Coordinates of C-alpha atoms in Angstrom, one line a residue:
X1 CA 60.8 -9.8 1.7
X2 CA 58.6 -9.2 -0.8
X3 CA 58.6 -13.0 -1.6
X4 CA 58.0 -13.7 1.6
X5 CA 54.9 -11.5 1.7
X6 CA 53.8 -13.4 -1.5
X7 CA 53.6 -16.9 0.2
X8 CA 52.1 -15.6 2.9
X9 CA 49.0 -13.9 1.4
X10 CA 49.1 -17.6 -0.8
X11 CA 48.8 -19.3 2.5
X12 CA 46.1 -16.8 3.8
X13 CA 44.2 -16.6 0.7
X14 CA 43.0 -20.3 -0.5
X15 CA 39.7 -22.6 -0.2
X16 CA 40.6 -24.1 3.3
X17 CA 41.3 -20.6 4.9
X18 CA 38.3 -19.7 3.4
X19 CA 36.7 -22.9 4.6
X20 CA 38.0 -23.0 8.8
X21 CA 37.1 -19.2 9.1
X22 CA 33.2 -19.8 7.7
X23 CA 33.4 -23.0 10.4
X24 CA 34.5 -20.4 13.0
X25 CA 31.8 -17.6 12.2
X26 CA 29.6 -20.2 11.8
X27 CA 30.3 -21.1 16.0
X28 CA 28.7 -17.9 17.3
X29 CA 26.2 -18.0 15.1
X30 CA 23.3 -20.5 16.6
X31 CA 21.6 -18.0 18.8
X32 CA 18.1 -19.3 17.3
X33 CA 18.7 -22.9 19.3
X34 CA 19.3 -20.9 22.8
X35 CA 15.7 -19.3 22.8
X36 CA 14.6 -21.6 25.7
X37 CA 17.2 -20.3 28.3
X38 CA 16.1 -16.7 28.0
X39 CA 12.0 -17.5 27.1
X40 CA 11.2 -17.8 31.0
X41 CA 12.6 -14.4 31.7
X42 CA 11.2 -12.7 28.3
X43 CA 8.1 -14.3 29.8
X44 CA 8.2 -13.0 33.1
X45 CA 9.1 -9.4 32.7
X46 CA 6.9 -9.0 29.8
X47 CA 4.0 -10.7 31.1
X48 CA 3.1 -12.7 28.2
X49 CA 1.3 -16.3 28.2
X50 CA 2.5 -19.1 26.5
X51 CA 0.7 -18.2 22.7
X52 CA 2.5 -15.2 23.4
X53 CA 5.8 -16.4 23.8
X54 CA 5.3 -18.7 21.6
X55 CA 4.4 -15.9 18.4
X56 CA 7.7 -14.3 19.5
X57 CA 9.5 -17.5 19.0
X58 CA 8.5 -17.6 15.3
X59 CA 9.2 -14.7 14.3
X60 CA 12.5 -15.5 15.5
X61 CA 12.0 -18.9 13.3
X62 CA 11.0 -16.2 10.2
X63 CA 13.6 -14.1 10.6
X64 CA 16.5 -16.8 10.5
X65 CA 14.6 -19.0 8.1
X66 CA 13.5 -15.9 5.5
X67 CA 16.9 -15.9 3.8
X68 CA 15.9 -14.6 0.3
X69 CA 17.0 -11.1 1.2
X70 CA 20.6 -12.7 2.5
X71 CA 20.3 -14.8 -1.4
X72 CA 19.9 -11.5 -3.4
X73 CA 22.3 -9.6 -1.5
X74 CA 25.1 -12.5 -2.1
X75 CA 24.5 -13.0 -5.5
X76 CA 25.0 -9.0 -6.3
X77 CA 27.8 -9.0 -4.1
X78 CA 29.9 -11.9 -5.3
X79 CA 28.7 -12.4 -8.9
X80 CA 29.0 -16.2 -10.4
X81 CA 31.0 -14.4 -13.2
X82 CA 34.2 -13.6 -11.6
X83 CA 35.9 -11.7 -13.9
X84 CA 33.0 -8.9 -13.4
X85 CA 34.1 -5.4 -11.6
X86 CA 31.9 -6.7 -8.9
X87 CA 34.1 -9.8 -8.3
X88 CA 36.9 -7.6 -7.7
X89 CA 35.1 -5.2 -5.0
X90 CA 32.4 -7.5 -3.5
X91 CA 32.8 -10.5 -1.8
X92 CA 30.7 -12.2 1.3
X93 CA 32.2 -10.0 3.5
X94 CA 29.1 -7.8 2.4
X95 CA 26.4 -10.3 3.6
X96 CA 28.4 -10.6 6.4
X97 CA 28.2 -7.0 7.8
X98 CA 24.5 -6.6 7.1
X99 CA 24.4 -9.5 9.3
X100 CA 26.8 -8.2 12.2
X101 CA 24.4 -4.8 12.4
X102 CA 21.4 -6.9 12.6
X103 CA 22.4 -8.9 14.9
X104 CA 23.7 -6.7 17.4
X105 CA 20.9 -4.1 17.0
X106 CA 18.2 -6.6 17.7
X107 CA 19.4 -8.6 20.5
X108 CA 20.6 -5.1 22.1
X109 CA 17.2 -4.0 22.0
X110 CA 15.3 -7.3 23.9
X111 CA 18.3 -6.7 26.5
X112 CA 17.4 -3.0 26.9
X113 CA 13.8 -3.9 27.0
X114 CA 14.2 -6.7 29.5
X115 CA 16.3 -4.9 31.8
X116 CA 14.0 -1.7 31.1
X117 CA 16.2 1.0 29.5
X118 CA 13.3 1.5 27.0
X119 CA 9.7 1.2 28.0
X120 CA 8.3 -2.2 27.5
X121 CA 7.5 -2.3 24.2
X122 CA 4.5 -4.0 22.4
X123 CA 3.9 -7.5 21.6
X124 CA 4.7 -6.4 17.8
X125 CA 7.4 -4.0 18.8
X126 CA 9.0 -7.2 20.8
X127 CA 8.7 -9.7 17.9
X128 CA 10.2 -6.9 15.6
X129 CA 13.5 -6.9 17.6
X130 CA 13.6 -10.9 17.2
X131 CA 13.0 -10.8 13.9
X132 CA 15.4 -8.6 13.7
X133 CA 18.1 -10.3 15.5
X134 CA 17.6 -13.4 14.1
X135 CA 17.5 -12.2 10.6
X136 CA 21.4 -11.9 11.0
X137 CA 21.7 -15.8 11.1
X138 CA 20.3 -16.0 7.9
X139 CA 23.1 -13.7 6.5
X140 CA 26.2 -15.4 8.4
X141 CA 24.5 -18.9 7.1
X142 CA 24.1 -17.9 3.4
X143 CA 27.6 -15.8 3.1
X144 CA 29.1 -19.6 4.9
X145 CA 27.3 -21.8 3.2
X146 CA 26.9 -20.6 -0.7
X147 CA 31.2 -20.1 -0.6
X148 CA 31.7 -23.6 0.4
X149 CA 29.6 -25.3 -2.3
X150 CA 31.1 -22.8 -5.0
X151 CA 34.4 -23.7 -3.3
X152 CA 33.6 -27.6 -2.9
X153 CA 31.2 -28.1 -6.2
X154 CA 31.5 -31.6 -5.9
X155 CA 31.2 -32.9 -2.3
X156 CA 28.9 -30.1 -1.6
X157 CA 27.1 -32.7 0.8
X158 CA 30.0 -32.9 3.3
X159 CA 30.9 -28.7 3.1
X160 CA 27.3 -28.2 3.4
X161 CA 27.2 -30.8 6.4
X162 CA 30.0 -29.1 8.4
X163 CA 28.7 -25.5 7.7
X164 CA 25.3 -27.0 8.9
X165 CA 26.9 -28.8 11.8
X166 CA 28.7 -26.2 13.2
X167 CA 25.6 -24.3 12.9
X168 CA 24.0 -26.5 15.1
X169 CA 26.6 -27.2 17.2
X170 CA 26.9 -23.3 18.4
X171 CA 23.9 -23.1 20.3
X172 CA 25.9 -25.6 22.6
X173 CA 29.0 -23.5 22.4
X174 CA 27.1 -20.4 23.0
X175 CA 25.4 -22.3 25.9
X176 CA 28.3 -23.3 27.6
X177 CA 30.2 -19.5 27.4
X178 CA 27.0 -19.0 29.4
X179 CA 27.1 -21.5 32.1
X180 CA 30.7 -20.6 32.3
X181 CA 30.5 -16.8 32.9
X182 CA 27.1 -16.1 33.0
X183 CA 25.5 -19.0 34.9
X184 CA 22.0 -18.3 35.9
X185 CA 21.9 -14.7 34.3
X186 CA 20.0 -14.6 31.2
X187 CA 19.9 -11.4 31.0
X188 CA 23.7 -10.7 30.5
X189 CA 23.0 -13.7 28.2
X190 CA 21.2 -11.7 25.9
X191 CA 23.8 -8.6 26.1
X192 CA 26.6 -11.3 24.8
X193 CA 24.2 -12.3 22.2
X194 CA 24.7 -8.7 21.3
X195 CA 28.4 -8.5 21.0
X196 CA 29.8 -12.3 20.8
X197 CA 28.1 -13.2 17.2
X198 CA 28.6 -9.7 15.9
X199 CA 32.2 -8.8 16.8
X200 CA 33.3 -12.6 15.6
X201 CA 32.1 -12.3 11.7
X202 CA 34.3 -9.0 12.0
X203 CA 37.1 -10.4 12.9
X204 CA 37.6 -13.2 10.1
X205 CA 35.1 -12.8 7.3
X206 CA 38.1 -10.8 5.1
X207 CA 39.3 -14.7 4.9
X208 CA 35.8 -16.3 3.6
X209 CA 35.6 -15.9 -0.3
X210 CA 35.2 -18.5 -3.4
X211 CA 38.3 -19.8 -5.2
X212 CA 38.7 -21.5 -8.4
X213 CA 40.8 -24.2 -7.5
X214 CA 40.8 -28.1 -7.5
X215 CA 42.6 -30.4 -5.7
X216 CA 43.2 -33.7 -5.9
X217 CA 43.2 -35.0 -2.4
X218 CA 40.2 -32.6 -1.4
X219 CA 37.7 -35.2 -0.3
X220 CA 41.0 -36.5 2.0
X221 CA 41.1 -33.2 3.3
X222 CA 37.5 -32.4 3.9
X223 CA 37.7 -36.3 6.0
X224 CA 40.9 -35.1 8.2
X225 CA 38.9 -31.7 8.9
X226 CA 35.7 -33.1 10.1
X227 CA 37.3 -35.2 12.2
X228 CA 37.8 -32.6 14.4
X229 CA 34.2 -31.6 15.2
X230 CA 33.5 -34.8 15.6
X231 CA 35.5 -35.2 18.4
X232 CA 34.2 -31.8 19.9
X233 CA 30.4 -32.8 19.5
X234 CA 31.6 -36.6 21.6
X235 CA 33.3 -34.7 24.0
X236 CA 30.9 -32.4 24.6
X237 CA 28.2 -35.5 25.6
X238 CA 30.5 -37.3 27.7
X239 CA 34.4 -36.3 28.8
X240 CA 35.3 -40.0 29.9
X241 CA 35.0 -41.3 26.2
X242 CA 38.6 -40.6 25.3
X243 CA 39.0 -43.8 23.5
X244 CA 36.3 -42.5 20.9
X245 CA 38.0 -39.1 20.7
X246 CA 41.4 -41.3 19.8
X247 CA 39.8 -43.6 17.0
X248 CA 38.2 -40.3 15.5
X249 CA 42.0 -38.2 15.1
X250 CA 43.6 -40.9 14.2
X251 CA 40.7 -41.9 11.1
X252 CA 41.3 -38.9 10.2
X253 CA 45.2 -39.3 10.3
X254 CA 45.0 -42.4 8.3
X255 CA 42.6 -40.9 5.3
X256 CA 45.6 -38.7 4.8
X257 CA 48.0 -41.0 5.3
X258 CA 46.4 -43.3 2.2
X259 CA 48.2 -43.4 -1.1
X260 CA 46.3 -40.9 -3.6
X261 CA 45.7 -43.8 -5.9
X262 CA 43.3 -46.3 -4.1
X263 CA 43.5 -49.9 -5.2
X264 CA 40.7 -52.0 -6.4
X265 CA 40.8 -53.3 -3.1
X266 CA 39.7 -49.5 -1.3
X267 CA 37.8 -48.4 -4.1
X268 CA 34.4 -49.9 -2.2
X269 CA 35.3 -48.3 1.2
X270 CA 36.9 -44.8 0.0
X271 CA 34.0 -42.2 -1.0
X272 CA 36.5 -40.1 -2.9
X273 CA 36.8 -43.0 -5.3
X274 CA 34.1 -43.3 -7.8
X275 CA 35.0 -46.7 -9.8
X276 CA 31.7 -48.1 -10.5
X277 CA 27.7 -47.6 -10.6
X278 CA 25.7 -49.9 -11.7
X279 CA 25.2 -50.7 -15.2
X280 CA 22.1 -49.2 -16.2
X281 CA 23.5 -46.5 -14.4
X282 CA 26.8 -45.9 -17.1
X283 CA 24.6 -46.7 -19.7
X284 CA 22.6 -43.8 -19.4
X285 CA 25.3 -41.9 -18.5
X286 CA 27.2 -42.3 -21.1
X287 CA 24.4 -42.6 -24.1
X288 CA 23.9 -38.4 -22.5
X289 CA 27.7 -38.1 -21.9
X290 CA 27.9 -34.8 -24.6
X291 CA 25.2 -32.7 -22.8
X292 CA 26.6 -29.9 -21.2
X293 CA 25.6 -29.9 -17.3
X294 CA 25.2 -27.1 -17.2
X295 CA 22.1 -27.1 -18.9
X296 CA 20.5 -28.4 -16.0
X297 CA 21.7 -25.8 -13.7
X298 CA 20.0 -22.8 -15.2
X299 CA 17.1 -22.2 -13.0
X300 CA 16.4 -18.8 -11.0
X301 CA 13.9 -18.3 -8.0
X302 CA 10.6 -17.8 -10.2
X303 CA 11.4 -20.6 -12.4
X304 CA 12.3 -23.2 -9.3
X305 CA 8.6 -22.5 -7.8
X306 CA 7.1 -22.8 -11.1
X307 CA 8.3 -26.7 -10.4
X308 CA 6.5 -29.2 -8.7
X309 CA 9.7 -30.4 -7.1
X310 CA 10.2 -26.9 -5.5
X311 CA 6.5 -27.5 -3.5
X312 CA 7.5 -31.3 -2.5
X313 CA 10.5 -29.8 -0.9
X314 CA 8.6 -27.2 0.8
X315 CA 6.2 -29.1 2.3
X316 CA 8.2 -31.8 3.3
X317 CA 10.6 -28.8 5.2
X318 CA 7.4 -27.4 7.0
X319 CA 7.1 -31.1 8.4
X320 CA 10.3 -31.7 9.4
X321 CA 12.1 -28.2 10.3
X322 CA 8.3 -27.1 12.0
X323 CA 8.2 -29.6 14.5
X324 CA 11.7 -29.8 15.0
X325 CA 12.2 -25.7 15.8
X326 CA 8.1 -26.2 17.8
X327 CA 10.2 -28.8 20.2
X328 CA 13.2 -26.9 20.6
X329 CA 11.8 -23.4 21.4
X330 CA 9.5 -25.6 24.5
X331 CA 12.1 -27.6 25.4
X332 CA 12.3 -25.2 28.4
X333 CA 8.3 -25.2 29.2
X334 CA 8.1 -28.6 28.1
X335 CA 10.7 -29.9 31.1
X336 CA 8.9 -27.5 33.5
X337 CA 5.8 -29.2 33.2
X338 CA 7.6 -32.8 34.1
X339 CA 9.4 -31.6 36.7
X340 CA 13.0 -31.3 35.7
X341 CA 15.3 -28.4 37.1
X342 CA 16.3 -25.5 35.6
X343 CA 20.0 -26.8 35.3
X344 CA 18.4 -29.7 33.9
X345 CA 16.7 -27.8 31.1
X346 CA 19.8 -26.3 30.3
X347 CA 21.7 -29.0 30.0
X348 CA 19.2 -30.4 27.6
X349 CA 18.8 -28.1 25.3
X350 CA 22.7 -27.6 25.2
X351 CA 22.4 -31.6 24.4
X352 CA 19.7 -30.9 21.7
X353 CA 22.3 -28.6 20.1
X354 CA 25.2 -31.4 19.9
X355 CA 22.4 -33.8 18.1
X356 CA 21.3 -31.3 15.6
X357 CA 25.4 -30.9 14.7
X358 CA 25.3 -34.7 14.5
X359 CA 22.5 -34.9 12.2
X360 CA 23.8 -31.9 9.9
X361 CA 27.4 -33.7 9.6
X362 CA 26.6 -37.3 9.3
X363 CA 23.6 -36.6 6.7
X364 CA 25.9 -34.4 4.4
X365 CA 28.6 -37.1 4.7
X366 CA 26.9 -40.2 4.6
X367 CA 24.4 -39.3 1.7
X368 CA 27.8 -38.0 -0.4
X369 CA 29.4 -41.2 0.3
X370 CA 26.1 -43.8 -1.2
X371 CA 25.2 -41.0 -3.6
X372 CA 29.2 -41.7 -4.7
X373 CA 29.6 -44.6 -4.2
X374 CA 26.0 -46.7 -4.3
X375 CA 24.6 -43.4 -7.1
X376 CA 21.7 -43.5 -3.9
X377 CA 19.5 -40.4 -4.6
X378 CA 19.8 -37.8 -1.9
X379 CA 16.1 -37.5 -1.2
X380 CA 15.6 -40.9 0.2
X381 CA 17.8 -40.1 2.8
X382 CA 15.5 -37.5 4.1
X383 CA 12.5 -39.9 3.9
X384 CA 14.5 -41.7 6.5
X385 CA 15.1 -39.3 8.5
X386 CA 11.7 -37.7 8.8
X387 CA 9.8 -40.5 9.7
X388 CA 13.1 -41.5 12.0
X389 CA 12.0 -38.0 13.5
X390 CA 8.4 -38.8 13.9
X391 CA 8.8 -41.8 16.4
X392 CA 10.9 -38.9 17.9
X393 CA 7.7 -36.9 18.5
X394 CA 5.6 -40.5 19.3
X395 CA 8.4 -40.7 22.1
X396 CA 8.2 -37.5 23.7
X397 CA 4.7 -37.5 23.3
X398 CA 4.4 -40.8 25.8
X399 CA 5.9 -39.0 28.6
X400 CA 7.6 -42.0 29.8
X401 CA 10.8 -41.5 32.5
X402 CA 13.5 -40.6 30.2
X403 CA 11.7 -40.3 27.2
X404 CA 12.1 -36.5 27.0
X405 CA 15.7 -37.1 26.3
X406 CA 15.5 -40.2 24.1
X407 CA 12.9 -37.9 22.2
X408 CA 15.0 -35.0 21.8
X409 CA 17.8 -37.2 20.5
X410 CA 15.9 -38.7 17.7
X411 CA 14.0 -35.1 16.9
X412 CA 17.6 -33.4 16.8
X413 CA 19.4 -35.7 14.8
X414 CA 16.9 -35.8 12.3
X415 CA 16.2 -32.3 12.6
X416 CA 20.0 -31.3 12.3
X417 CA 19.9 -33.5 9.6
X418 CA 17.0 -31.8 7.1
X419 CA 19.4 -28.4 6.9
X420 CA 22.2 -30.4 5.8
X421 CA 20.0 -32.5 2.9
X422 CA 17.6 -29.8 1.7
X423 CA 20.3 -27.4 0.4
X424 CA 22.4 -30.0 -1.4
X425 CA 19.3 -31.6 -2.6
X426 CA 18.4 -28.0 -3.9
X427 CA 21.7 -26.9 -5.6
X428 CA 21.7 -30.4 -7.4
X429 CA 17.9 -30.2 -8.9
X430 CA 17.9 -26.6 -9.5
X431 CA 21.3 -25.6 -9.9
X432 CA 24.4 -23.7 -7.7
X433 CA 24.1 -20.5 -9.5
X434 CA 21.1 -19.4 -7.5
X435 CA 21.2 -21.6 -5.1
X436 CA 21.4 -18.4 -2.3
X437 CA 18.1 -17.5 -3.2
X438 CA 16.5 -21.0 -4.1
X439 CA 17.7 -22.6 -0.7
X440 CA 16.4 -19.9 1.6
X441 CA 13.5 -19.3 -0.4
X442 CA 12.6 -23.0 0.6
X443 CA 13.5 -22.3 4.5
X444 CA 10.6 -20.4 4.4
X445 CA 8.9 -23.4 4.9
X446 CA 10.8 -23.7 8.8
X447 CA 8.7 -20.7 10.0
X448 CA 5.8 -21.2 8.6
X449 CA 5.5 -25.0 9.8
X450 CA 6.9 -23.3 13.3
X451 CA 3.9 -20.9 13.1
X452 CA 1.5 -24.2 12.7
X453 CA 3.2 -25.8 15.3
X454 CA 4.3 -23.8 18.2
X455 CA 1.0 -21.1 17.9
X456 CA -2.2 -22.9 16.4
X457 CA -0.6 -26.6 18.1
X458 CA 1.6 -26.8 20.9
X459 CA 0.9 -22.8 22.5
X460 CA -2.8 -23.0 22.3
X461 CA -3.0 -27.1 23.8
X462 CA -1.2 -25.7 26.8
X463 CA -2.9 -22.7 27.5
X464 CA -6.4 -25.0 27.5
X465 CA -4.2 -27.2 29.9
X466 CA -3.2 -24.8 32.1
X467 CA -4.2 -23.7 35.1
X468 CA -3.0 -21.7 38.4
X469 CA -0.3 -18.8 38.5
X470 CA 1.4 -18.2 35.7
X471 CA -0.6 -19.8 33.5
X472 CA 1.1 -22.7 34.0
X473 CA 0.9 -26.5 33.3
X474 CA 2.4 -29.6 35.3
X475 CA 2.1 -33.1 34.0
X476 CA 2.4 -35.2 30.8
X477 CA -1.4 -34.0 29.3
X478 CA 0.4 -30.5 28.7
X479 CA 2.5 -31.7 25.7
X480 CA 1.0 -35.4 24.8
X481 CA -1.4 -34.0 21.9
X482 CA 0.4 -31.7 20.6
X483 CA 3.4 -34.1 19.9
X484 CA 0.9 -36.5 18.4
X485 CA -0.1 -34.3 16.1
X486 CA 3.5 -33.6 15.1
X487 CA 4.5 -37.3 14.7
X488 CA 1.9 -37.5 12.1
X489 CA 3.0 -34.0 10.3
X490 CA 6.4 -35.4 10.0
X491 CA 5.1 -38.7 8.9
X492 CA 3.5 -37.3 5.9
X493 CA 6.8 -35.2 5.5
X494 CA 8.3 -38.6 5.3
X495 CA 5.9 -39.4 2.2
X496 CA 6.6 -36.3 0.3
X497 CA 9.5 -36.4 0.3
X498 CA 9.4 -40.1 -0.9
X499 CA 7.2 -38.9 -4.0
X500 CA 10.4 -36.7 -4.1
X501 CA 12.8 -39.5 -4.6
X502 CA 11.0 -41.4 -6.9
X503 CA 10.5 -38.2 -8.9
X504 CA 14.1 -36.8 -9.2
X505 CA 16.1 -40.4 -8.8
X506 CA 16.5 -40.3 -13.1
X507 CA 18.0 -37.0 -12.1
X508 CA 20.4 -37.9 -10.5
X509 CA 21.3 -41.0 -12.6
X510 CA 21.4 -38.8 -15.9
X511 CA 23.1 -35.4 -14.3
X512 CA 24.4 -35.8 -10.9
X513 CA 26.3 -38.7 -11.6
X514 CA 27.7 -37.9 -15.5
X515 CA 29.2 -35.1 -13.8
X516 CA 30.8 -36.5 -10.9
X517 CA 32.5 -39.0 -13.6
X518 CA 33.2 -36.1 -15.9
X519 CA 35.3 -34.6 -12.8
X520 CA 37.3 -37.5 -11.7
X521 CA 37.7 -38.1 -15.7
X522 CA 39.7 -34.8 -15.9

């Protein structure tokens, strides 16, 4: 029996256990991308305009996005020192409970005030209660994601992609539980918001905690296991493509299916196998091969912003993530104004959800696999993807027929695909050991570029636009500006982040690399 007992807390307690129940926290915990199917009824029984609105909105982008609090609290609770006393109390469980009361106690608050168990509060009392209830997802997010790139130190890119992606992918999952059950009551949407992401992270954070542990078929593994999600996310857009679903399970059957010793022949097509850079490439690698890497990983909060590389990544975030949460949070108002029905709206920002997973996934993947494979810097995959995102904005902005969805394809992807690069890109410049704090110190930037966006832009061009009850505004004139002007923020988000890659591409040669052949040396 008591044998028994062993293997069974063996099989409970590893990195993959650890892994599938941060993916399933991580499910209810996209509340932030489901702001436009509650925003018309905040709106209404509060009486606010759209600036209004809109100020609540990002202070629900501040409270998700301010993750420094969420950073220090992990790094007390689960110390990078493991044999400390702390190690053996602490774990992410902590971070995940201060998230669970947050969460509930903020989204139980707008319910009571929308359905007026309290007096209607203030315009500040309101935005407290978002900030509030968003400030969970910060929590959830750092607890998730900071364990699987301590658990997965060297495909961090793909862990941090499907943490990312699932991330993104809730607000769909969240979306349909409400068109399920709750069709066409927002209200009792905002009472599950209460109780669905808080009593999940109860129910399977004892599972989520680091491991020291390595594997040799891990980057296998990781392929079977996002399989899956990819599958969901295809599904999700269209039932009748059963044919894709099929190709995707069995990929993901065949990666484990491969011999664990690829030939020459595979070598080119495997990302797990790391045979060859280039030859300036070794040669630097190997004329620095007895440096310690860790050296380069030594970097706290105040001594990241002390960097210039720190401020490039920041800006180029309040580009990107700005606009990108600015579109999402009036997706709603924006398919008001060009006559699409509420169903409609729903649908679409349930869509927007499944291309923000996309993005997170396939960036974290693909830039492992060239960074592996090709030694491609990381950064220049978000200078691809932000000025991808900027025709995005140029596309919504024209107002065409259809171009509302095309639009919100491109923005999403590319959006999704920014909180999949910036915190890799940030553990591998400044280092894993406070990467809790350095990451969501940077995702400051999302609020403060949604601030610029949704308040001083998008919020004050339509309330100049509108006119009529409700302060409303019909037609293509409500939104065209505004998306103009965020084509061209991205755009030069595109550019910093270019002086990014050219800046940190030795980096990577010299450190990145050396270590990744140091690993598959041992």
């Amino acid at each position: 029996m008591e044998s028994l007992n062993l293997k069974m807390k063996y099989k409970l307690n590893n990195k993959w256990i650890s892994t599938v129940g941060s993916i399933w926290i991580q499910c209810t915990s996209g509340s932030l991308y489901t702001f436009s199917i509650y925003s018309p009824t905040l709106k209404s029984t509060q009486n606010y305009d759209q600036s209004t609105l809109d100020t609540v909105s990002v202070f629900k982008d501040i409270g998700a996005n301010c993750g420094v609090l969420s950073g220090v609290l992990y790094t007390f609770a689960v110390p990078y020192n493991r044999h400390s006393r702390l190690a053996s109390s602490g774990g992410p469980w902590l971070v995940h409970v201060a998230g669970v009361i947050q969460c509930f106690t903020g989204y139980f608050l707008i319910w009571a005030s929308v359905i007026g168990l309290i007096p209607r509060p203030p315009v500040v009392g309101m935005c407290l209660f978002m900030l509030l209830a968003a400030h969970a997802q910060s929590f959830f997010n750092t607890a998730n994601v900071v364990t699987a790139v301590r658990n997965f130190p060297d495909y961090s890119g793909t862990v941090v992609g499907l943490m990312k992606g699932f991330l993104g992918l809730s607000g769909a999952i969240l979306i349909q539980v409400y068109e399920t059950i709750f069709n066409n009551k927002p209200i009792s949407y905002l009472l599950m918001l209460a109780l669905l992401p808080a009593i999940n992270p109860l129910l399977l954070m004892w599972y989520v905690r680091p491991y020291d542990s390595n594997e040799q078929d891990e980057k296998k593994l990781l392929n079977a296991l996002v399989a899956s999600p990819l599958c969901i996310a295809l599904r999700a857009q269209e039932r009748g493509f059963s044919v894709i679903q099929q190709s995707l399970f069995s990929e993901g059957d065949r990666l484990l299916d491969e011999p664990q010793q690829p030939d020459a022949g595979t070598a080119a097509q495997d990302p797990a196998c790391y045979h060859h850079f280039s030859t300036d490439a070794d040669q630097e690698i190997n004329v620095n091969d007895t440096r310690n890497p860790e050296e380069e990983e030594n970097l706290n909060l105040l001594q990241a912003m002390c960097t210039v590389n720190f401020w490039i990544l920041f800006f180029a975030m309040a580009s990107g993530m700005g606009s990108g949460l600015a579109t999402v949070n009036n997706l709603g108002q924006i398919g008001e104004s060009l006559g699409y029905l509420s169903f409609e709206t729903n649908t679409l920002v349930s869509l927007w959800s499944i291309w923000n997973f996309l993005g997170r996934f396939v960036a974290g993947y693909v830039s492992d696999y060239f960074l592996h494979v090709r030694g491609y810097a990381r950064p220049l995959f978000m200078v691809l993807t932000l000025a991808t995102m900027s025709v995005g904005h140029a596309v919504i902005a024209s107002g065409l027929p259809g171009a509302l969805y095309a639009g919100s394809i491109l923005v999403g992807v590319c959006y999704g695909s920014q909180w999949s690069l910036m915190p890799t890109i940030a553990s591998e410049i400044f280092g894993v050991r406070h990467m809790g704090t350095i990451f969501n110190a940077i995702t400051i930037a999302s609020p403060v570029g949604s601030y610029i966006f949704s308040v001083k832009v998008v919020g004050y061009i339509y309330d100049m636009e509108a006119s009529g009850e409700g302060n409303s505004c019909t037609g293509t004139h409500c939104f065209m500006l505004s998306y103009l002007i965020m084509a061209s923020a991205a755009l030069l988000g595109s550019l910093a982040a270019l002086c990014l890659f050219f800046r940190t591409k030795s980096l990577y040669n010299q450190v990145i690399l050396r270590r990744l052949l140091r690993y598959m040396r041992e």
